[in-house]
Short mmCIF file of C-alpha atoms (C1' of nucleotides) in Angstrom, two decimals:
data_model
loop_
_atom_site.label_atom_id
_atom_site.label_comp_id
_atom_site.label_asym_id
_atom_site.label_seq_id
_atom_site.Cartn_x
_atom_site.Cartn_y
_atom_site.Cartn_z
CA MET A 171 0.00 0.00 0.00
CA THR A 172 1.35 3.35 -0.96
CA VAL A 173 0.79 6.14 1.51
CA MET A 174 2.43 9.03 -0.29
CA GLU A 175 0.78 11.22 -2.92
CA THR A 176 -1.04 12.84 -0.02
CA THR A 177 -0.13 15.98 1.83
CA GLY A 178 2.74 14.45 3.76
CA THR A 179 4.08 15.51 7.13
CA ARG A 180 4.72 19.19 7.41
CA THR A 181 6.53 19.58 10.68
CA ASP A 182 6.41 23.35 10.84
CA SER A 183 3.31 24.50 12.69
CA CYS A 184 2.08 26.85 9.99
CA ALA A 185 4.32 28.70 7.55
CA GLY A 186 7.20 29.42 9.85
CA PRO A 187 10.43 30.79 8.44
CA PRO A 188 11.06 28.99 5.17
CA GLN A 189 13.96 26.76 4.10
CA GLN A 190 14.13 24.35 6.99
CA ASN A 191 15.24 20.73 6.85
CA ARG A 192 17.37 21.62 3.88
CA ARG A 193 20.75 20.22 3.04
CA PRO A 194 23.61 22.66 2.50
CA ASP A 195 24.17 23.87 -1.05
CA GLY A 196 26.40 21.44 -2.94
CA GLU A 197 24.79 18.34 -1.50
CA ASP A 198 21.28 19.56 -2.20
CA CYS A 199 19.67 16.64 -3.93
CA TYR A 200 16.09 15.76 -3.03
CA THR A 201 13.76 13.05 -4.29
CA ILE A 202 10.26 13.99 -5.23
CA SER A 203 8.88 12.62 -1.97
CA GLU A 204 11.29 14.75 0.03
CA VAL A 205 10.03 17.78 -1.85
CA VAL A 206 6.48 16.65 -1.11
CA ALA A 207 7.37 16.62 2.59
CA LEU A 208 9.09 20.01 2.40
CA THR A 209 6.49 21.89 0.36
CA GLY A 210 3.17 20.23 1.14
CA LEU A 211 2.49 19.85 -2.57
CA THR A 212 1.71 16.40 -3.96
CA ALA A 213 4.07 14.52 -6.26
CA HIS A 214 1.38 14.74 -8.92
CA THR A 215 1.37 18.49 -8.65
CA LEU A 216 5.16 18.74 -8.80
CA ARG A 217 5.26 16.69 -11.98
CA TRP A 218 2.41 18.70 -13.41
CA TYR A 219 4.16 22.00 -12.61
CA GLU A 220 7.13 20.75 -14.57
CA ARG A 221 5.01 19.65 -17.54
CA ILE A 222 3.30 23.01 -17.89
CA GLY A 223 6.55 24.93 -17.59
CA LEU A 224 5.99 26.35 -14.13
CA MET A 225 9.24 24.64 -13.09
CA PRO A 226 12.46 24.43 -15.09
CA HIS A 227 13.31 20.92 -16.26
CA ILE A 228 14.43 19.21 -13.09
CA ASP A 229 17.73 17.32 -13.05
CA ARG A 230 17.44 13.56 -13.24
CA SER A 231 19.41 10.75 -11.63
CA HIS A 232 21.15 8.34 -14.00
CA THR A 233 17.94 6.29 -14.01
CA GLY A 234 15.70 9.21 -14.82
CA GLN A 235 14.32 10.02 -11.38
CA ARG A 236 13.88 13.65 -10.43
CA ARG A 237 16.50 15.22 -8.20
CA TYR A 238 15.50 18.65 -6.87
CA THR A 239 17.97 21.30 -5.68
CA ASN A 240 17.77 24.08 -3.11
CA ARG A 241 17.24 26.46 -6.01
CA ASP A 242 14.17 24.46 -7.02
CA LEU A 243 12.86 24.64 -3.47
CA ASP A 244 13.34 28.41 -3.46
CA TRP A 245 11.37 28.62 -6.65
CA LEU A 246 8.60 26.48 -5.18
CA ASP A 247 8.49 28.79 -2.16
CA LEU A 248 7.91 31.73 -4.45
CA VAL A 249 5.32 29.86 -6.47
CA GLY A 250 3.55 28.98 -3.24
CA LYS A 251 3.41 32.63 -2.26
CA LEU A 252 2.15 33.70 -5.65
CA ARG A 253 -0.45 30.96 -5.52
CA LEU A 254 -1.68 32.37 -2.21
CA THR A 255 -2.33 35.68 -3.92
CA GLY A 256 -4.74 33.90 -6.25
CA MET A 257 -2.53 34.53 -9.26
CA PRO A 258 -3.61 32.19 -12.08
CA VAL A 259 -1.17 29.41 -12.90
CA ALA A 260 -0.90 30.74 -16.44
CA ASP A 261 0.48 34.03 -15.12
CA MET A 262 3.01 32.21 -12.98
CA VAL A 263 4.08 30.25 -16.04
CA ARG A 264 4.53 33.57 -17.83
CA TYR A 265 6.77 34.76 -15.00
CA ALA A 266 8.74 31.51 -15.17
CA GLU A 267 9.24 32.05 -18.89
CA LEU A 268 10.57 35.54 -18.23
CA VAL A 269 13.05 34.14 -15.75
CA ARG A 270 14.19 31.55 -18.28
CA GLU A 271 14.58 34.20 -20.97
CA GLY A 272 17.30 35.93 -18.98
CA ASP A 273 18.25 39.28 -17.49
CA HIS A 274 16.77 41.40 -20.25
CA THR A 275 13.27 40.63 -18.92
CA TYR A 276 13.91 42.35 -15.58
CA GLY A 277 11.65 45.25 -16.52
CA GLU A 278 8.74 43.04 -17.42
CA ARG A 279 9.16 40.96 -14.27
CA PHE A 280 9.22 44.14 -12.23
CA GLU A 281 5.93 45.28 -13.76
CA LEU A 282 4.33 41.90 -13.24
CA LEU A 283 5.29 41.84 -9.58
CA LYS A 284 4.12 45.39 -9.03
CA THR A 285 0.74 44.58 -10.53
CA THR A 286 0.53 41.53 -8.32
CA ARG A 287 1.42 43.65 -5.33
CA GLU A 288 -1.45 46.02 -6.10
CA ASP A 289 -3.78 43.06 -6.44
CA VAL A 290 -2.73 41.76 -3.06
CA LEU A 291 -3.31 45.12 -1.42
CA ALA A 292 -6.75 45.34 -3.00
CA ARG A 293 -7.51 41.80 -1.84
CA ILE A 294 -6.51 42.61 1.72
CA ASP A 295 -8.81 45.60 1.62
CA GLU A 296 -11.68 43.50 0.35
CA LEU A 297 -11.10 41.04 3.14
CA ARG A 298 -11.09 43.81 5.69
CA GLY A 299 -14.45 44.98 4.36
CA THR A 300 -15.77 41.46 4.66
CA LEU A 301 -14.41 41.23 8.17
CA ALA A 302 -16.43 44.29 9.13
CA VAL A 303 -19.64 42.73 7.80
CA LEU A 304 -18.82 39.47 9.55
CA ASP A 305 -18.20 41.23 12.84
CA ARG A 306 -21.52 43.02 12.61
CA LYS A 307 -23.35 39.75 11.99
CA ILE A 308 -21.43 37.98 14.72
CA SER A 309 -22.25 40.57 17.32
CA PHE A 310 -25.89 40.41 16.23
CA TYR A 311 -25.96 36.67 16.87
CA ALA A 312 -24.04 37.08 20.12
CA ASP A 313 -26.65 39.56 21.33
CA ALA A 314 -29.44 37.30 20.19
CA GLY A 315 -27.81 34.44 22.08
CA ARG A 316 -27.61 36.49 25.27
CA ALA A 317 -31.24 37.57 24.86
CA LEU A 318 -32.26 33.93 24.51
CA ALA A 319 -30.24 32.98 27.60
CA SER A 320 -31.83 35.66 29.78
CA GLU A 321 -35.20 34.59 28.38
CA ARG A 322 -34.57 31.08 29.62
CA SER A 323 -33.33 32.15 33.06
CA ARG A 324 -36.33 34.36 33.69
CA MET B 113 -28.20 40.19 -30.54
CA THR B 114 -28.41 40.02 -26.81
CA VAL B 115 -25.88 42.05 -24.90
CA MET B 116 -26.83 41.16 -21.36
CA GLU B 117 -25.57 38.10 -19.54
CA THR B 118 -22.29 39.96 -19.12
CA THR B 119 -21.06 41.91 -16.16
CA GLY B 120 -23.31 44.90 -16.72
CA THR B 121 -22.66 48.48 -15.73
CA ARG B 122 -21.57 48.90 -12.15
CA THR B 123 -21.62 52.61 -11.61
CA ASP B 124 -19.94 52.60 -8.22
CA SER B 125 -16.19 52.90 -8.61
CA CYS B 126 -15.32 49.87 -6.52
CA ALA B 127 -17.39 48.54 -3.65
CA GLY B 128 -18.59 51.82 -2.25
CA PRO B 129 -21.28 51.84 0.41
CA PRO B 130 -23.79 49.19 -0.57
CA GLN B 131 -27.51 49.52 -1.40
CA GLN B 132 -27.46 52.26 -3.97
CA ASN B 133 -29.90 52.72 -6.82
CA ARG B 134 -32.46 50.89 -4.76
CA ARG B 135 -36.14 51.56 -4.64
CA PRO B 136 -37.72 52.21 -1.24
CA ASP B 137 -39.10 49.18 0.59
CA GLY B 138 -42.67 48.49 -0.46
CA GLU B 139 -42.06 49.21 -4.12
CA ASP B 140 -38.94 47.05 -4.24
CA CYS B 141 -39.48 44.88 -7.28
CA TYR B 142 -36.52 44.22 -9.57
CA THR B 143 -36.24 42.18 -12.74
CA ILE B 144 -33.33 39.83 -13.10
CA SER B 145 -31.48 42.24 -15.38
CA GLU B 146 -31.82 45.02 -12.81
CA VAL B 147 -30.26 42.72 -10.25
CA VAL B 148 -27.50 41.93 -12.74
CA ALA B 149 -26.80 45.66 -12.98
CA LEU B 150 -26.90 46.12 -9.21
CA THR B 151 -24.80 43.14 -8.18
CA GLY B 152 -22.44 42.50 -11.08
CA LEU B 153 -23.48 38.85 -11.13
CA THR B 154 -24.79 37.35 -14.35
CA ALA B 155 -28.41 36.29 -14.82
CA HIS B 156 -27.12 32.74 -15.24
CA THR B 157 -25.48 32.88 -11.87
CA LEU B 158 -28.54 34.35 -10.18
CA ARG B 159 -30.73 31.53 -11.52
CA TRP B 160 -28.09 29.00 -10.58
CA TYR B 161 -27.89 30.36 -7.02
CA GLU B 162 -31.61 29.85 -6.74
CA ARG B 163 -31.46 26.31 -8.11
CA ILE B 164 -28.81 25.20 -5.65
CA GLY B 165 -30.60 26.77 -2.70
CA LEU B 166 -28.21 29.65 -2.13
CA MET B 167 -31.18 31.98 -2.61
CA PRO B 168 -34.70 31.54 -1.28
CA HIS B 169 -37.30 30.93 -3.97
CA ILE B 170 -37.70 34.30 -5.59
CA ASP B 171 -41.17 35.77 -6.05
CA ARG B 172 -42.55 35.58 -9.58
CA SER B 173 -44.66 37.94 -11.64
CA HIS B 174 -48.02 36.62 -12.88
CA THR B 175 -46.16 35.36 -15.97
CA GLY B 176 -43.49 33.54 -14.00
CA GLN B 177 -40.68 36.08 -14.24
CA ARG B 178 -38.46 36.62 -11.22
CA ARG B 179 -39.11 39.70 -9.12
CA TYR B 180 -36.36 40.41 -6.58
CA THR B 181 -36.86 42.45 -3.39
CA ASN B 182 -34.53 44.63 -1.32
CA ARG B 183 -34.26 41.72 1.08
CA ASP B 184 -32.95 39.56 -1.77
CA LEU B 185 -30.40 42.23 -2.63
CA ASP B 186 -29.25 42.36 0.99
CA TRP B 187 -28.79 38.62 0.90
CA LEU B 188 -26.81 38.86 -2.33
CA ASP B 189 -24.60 41.49 -0.71
CA LEU B 190 -23.82 39.09 2.10
CA VAL B 191 -23.23 36.22 -0.31
CA GLY B 192 -20.87 38.44 -2.26
CA LYS B 193 -18.89 39.18 0.87
CA LEU B 194 -18.74 35.53 1.87
CA ARG B 195 -17.66 34.64 -1.65
CA LEU B 196 -14.78 37.09 -1.32
CA THR B 197 -13.55 35.17 1.70
CA GLY B 198 -13.22 32.09 -0.52
CA MET B 199 -15.95 30.27 1.35
CA PRO B 200 -17.13 27.33 -0.78
CA VAL B 201 -20.59 27.69 -2.25
CA ALA B 202 -21.65 24.53 -0.43
CA ASP B 203 -20.94 26.21 2.92
CA MET B 204 -22.91 29.25 1.91
CA VAL B 205 -25.80 26.97 0.98
CA ARG B 206 -25.52 25.44 4.43
CA TYR B 207 -25.77 28.90 5.96
CA ALA B 208 -28.79 29.67 3.78
CA GLU B 209 -30.44 26.48 5.01
CA LEU B 210 -29.83 27.51 8.61
CA VAL B 211 -31.49 30.86 7.92
CA ARG B 212 -34.48 29.10 6.37
CA GLU B 213 -34.78 26.75 9.32
CA GLY B 214 -35.52 29.62 11.66
CA ASP B 215 -34.36 31.24 14.88
CA HIS B 216 -33.33 28.05 16.63
CA THR B 217 -30.25 27.85 14.41
CA TYR B 218 -28.76 31.09 15.75
CA GLY B 219 -26.07 29.20 17.63
CA GLU B 220 -24.94 27.25 14.62
CA ARG B 221 -24.90 30.36 12.44
CA PHE B 222 -22.85 32.12 15.07
CA GLU B 223 -20.27 29.33 15.05
CA LEU B 224 -20.13 29.25 11.29
CA LEU B 225 -19.54 32.98 11.08
CA LYS B 226 -16.88 32.87 13.79
CA THR B 227 -15.03 30.13 11.94
CA THR B 228 -15.24 32.16 8.77
CA ARG B 229 -13.93 35.18 10.61
CA GLU B 230 -10.90 33.21 11.76
CA ASP B 231 -10.34 32.03 8.21
CA VAL B 232 -10.42 35.59 6.96
CA LEU B 233 -7.90 36.71 9.56
CA ALA B 234 -5.60 33.85 8.63
CA ARG B 235 -5.98 34.71 4.96
CA ILE B 236 -5.10 38.34 5.59
CA ASP B 237 -1.99 37.20 7.42
CA GLU B 238 -1.00 34.93 4.55
CA LEU B 239 -1.41 37.80 2.16
CA ARG B 240 0.72 40.03 4.33
CA GLY B 241 3.46 37.39 4.27
CA THR B 242 3.22 37.25 0.52
CA LEU B 243 3.37 41.02 0.34
CA ALA B 244 6.67 40.95 2.20
CA VAL B 245 8.15 38.49 -0.28
CA LEU B 246 6.81 40.51 -3.18
CA ASP B 247 8.30 43.71 -1.80
CA ARG B 248 11.68 42.08 -1.43
CA LYS B 249 11.60 40.86 -5.04
CA ILE B 250 10.35 44.20 -6.29
CA SER B 251 13.11 46.14 -4.63
CA PHE B 252 15.60 43.65 -6.05
CA TYR B 253 14.36 44.33 -9.57
CA ALA B 254 14.23 48.07 -8.90
CA ASP B 255 17.90 48.01 -7.83
CA ALA B 256 18.80 45.87 -10.81
CA GLY B 257 17.00 48.34 -13.06
CA ARG B 258 18.94 51.25 -11.56
CA ALA B 259 22.21 49.35 -11.96
CA LEU B 260 21.41 48.73 -15.62
CA ALA B 261 20.56 52.39 -16.13
CA SER B 262 23.86 53.61 -14.66
CA GLU B 263 25.59 50.93 -16.74
CA ARG B 264 24.12 52.45 -19.87
CA SER B 265 24.96 56.05 -18.94
CA ARG B 266 28.57 55.22 -18.22
"C1'" DC C 66 -49.18 42.97 -36.28
"C1'" DG C 67 -44.59 42.08 -36.34
"C1'" DC C 68 -40.22 42.91 -34.29
"C1'" DT C 69 -36.90 43.30 -30.82
"C1'" DT C 70 -35.59 42.56 -26.33
"C1'" DG C 71 -36.01 40.06 -22.21
"C1'" DC C 72 -37.34 36.17 -19.59
"C1'" DT C 73 -38.17 30.99 -18.67
"C1'" DT C 74 -36.44 25.99 -18.21
"C1'" DG C 75 -33.35 21.64 -17.75
"C1'" DG C 76 -29.41 20.00 -19.09
"C1'" DA C 77 -25.00 20.15 -21.24
"C1'" DG C 78 -20.45 22.44 -21.64
"C1'" DT C 79 -16.25 25.13 -19.97
"C1'" DG C 80 -11.93 26.38 -17.63
"C1'" DC C 81 -9.11 25.87 -13.92
"C1'" DA C 82 -6.12 23.38 -10.99
"C1'" DC C 83 -5.26 19.64 -9.92
"C1'" DT C 84 -5.77 14.30 -9.18
"C1'" DC C 85 -5.55 9.75 -10.43
"C1'" DC C 86 -4.49 5.54 -13.17
"C1'" DA C 87 -2.02 1.64 -15.30
"C1'" DA C 88 1.96 -0.51 -16.32
"C1'" DG C 89 6.35 -0.86 -15.58
"C1'" DG C 90 11.28 0.29 -13.86
"C1'" DT C 91 14.31 1.54 -9.44
"C1'" DT C 92 15.97 1.72 -4.73
"C1'" DC C 93 16.10 0.50 -0.05
"C1'" DT C 94 15.75 -2.75 3.93
"C1'" DA C 95 15.79 -7.25 6.16
"C1'" DT D 192 18.04 -11.56 -2.89
"C1'" DA D 193 13.24 -10.98 -2.00
"C1'" DG D 194 9.85 -7.79 -1.17
"C1'" DA D 195 8.17 -3.34 -0.05
"C1'" DA D 196 8.26 1.25 -1.05
"C1'" DC D 197 9.13 4.58 -4.46
"C1'" DC D 198 9.62 6.40 -9.00
"C1'" DT D 199 8.47 7.06 -14.21
"C1'" DT D 200 5.14 8.30 -18.19
"C1'" DG D 201 0.96 10.09 -21.00
"C1'" DG D 202 -3.49 10.51 -20.77
"C1'" DA D 203 -7.87 10.39 -18.59
"C1'" DG D 204 -10.83 11.87 -14.69
"C1'" DT D 205 -12.55 15.07 -10.87
"C1'" DG D 206 -14.70 18.95 -8.43
"C1'" DC D 207 -15.82 23.51 -8.34
"C1'" DA D 208 -18.17 27.49 -9.91
"C1'" DC D 209 -20.00 28.91 -13.15
"C1'" DT D 210 -21.51 29.50 -18.31
"C1'" DC D 211 -24.01 28.54 -22.18
"C1'" DC D 212 -27.65 26.53 -25.17
"C1'" DA D 213 -32.09 25.62 -27.41
"C1'" DA D 214 -36.72 26.24 -27.56
"C1'" DG D 215 -40.23 28.83 -26.35
"C1'" DC D 216 -43.24 32.41 -23.86
"C1'" DA D 217 -43.99 37.54 -22.76
"C1'" DA D 218 -43.82 42.64 -22.93
"C1'" DG D 219 -43.21 47.04 -25.17
"C1'" DC D 220 -43.19 49.75 -29.41
"C1'" DG D 221 -43.99 51.86 -34.21
#
DNA sequence: CGCTTGCTTGGAGTGCACTCCAAGGTTCTA
DNA sequence: TAGAACCTTGGAGTGCACTCCAAGCAAGCG
């Protein structure tokens, strides 16, 4: 019975400081299941990321198995962050392409990140608005609950 | 050619104070396309919401056309907010069911909203973390851009 | 009256981001 | 050296949240 292909054991409580459990540069050579454990992604997703060009082509062992490096893990950290912003995968692939194309795409990358930054700020604002609505509703129900309780005790 | 079924004309710049362009209670009777204009949802989505139980059954005109009320618009406002939090539609349907079931579900609604509130707070925190990463990258590219510029002018 | 525009329905289709499968080769542990 | 656990591939499948379609009824206008 195969247990992997699921979320794996993330030991950090919840998004602590990144790059833990890593090997020093030079001997950084991780199997796909190690990357699963480190990132919380599934092996399926890692292979899929590579297929669609969201990852560079990953080095292979002499038998063709994937061997990830610290650099790959850094990239996956960034992808994870961008994913949290709700950025579509297609846009992340575009960013990956820019990185592959070399230094002359710095300007375009800069613009893309700035746009994303604006989006994130707008999103945070939206969420704050929602929070206000939620708090109003919650205090309504809290009051209603108290009213019901005093009703019962009377 | 039918132009509707698209986003429609939202006149408010971006999520200003809600309930504008509304008719006073008592003569609140909106066609589906008016609701499209007021909410930014499509008519498809409004009908779909009703089918899946995310809306109460909407009143009909004598010919069977939907006639929305201010109360319905209020509900759609709330649904819109909850949607922004990323709450799954199924959970919103659950909330709608609780509302339909009556006052004795206050406690459960309270819990649901509190959980959602926590989720929103966590989400805001995630986004703030992402913002930090983004800012670091952006300032890297800004520096690189400046370096390139001084390179050229030399 | 005819025409355009808008509304109705159930069911089928779409796009995204995975998620899984089958069949087979590889690596590790006892 | 056996057996379990792990890895490979292309392609098919899933779940969510819409999104669209066809066929037909209804309302307003010149």
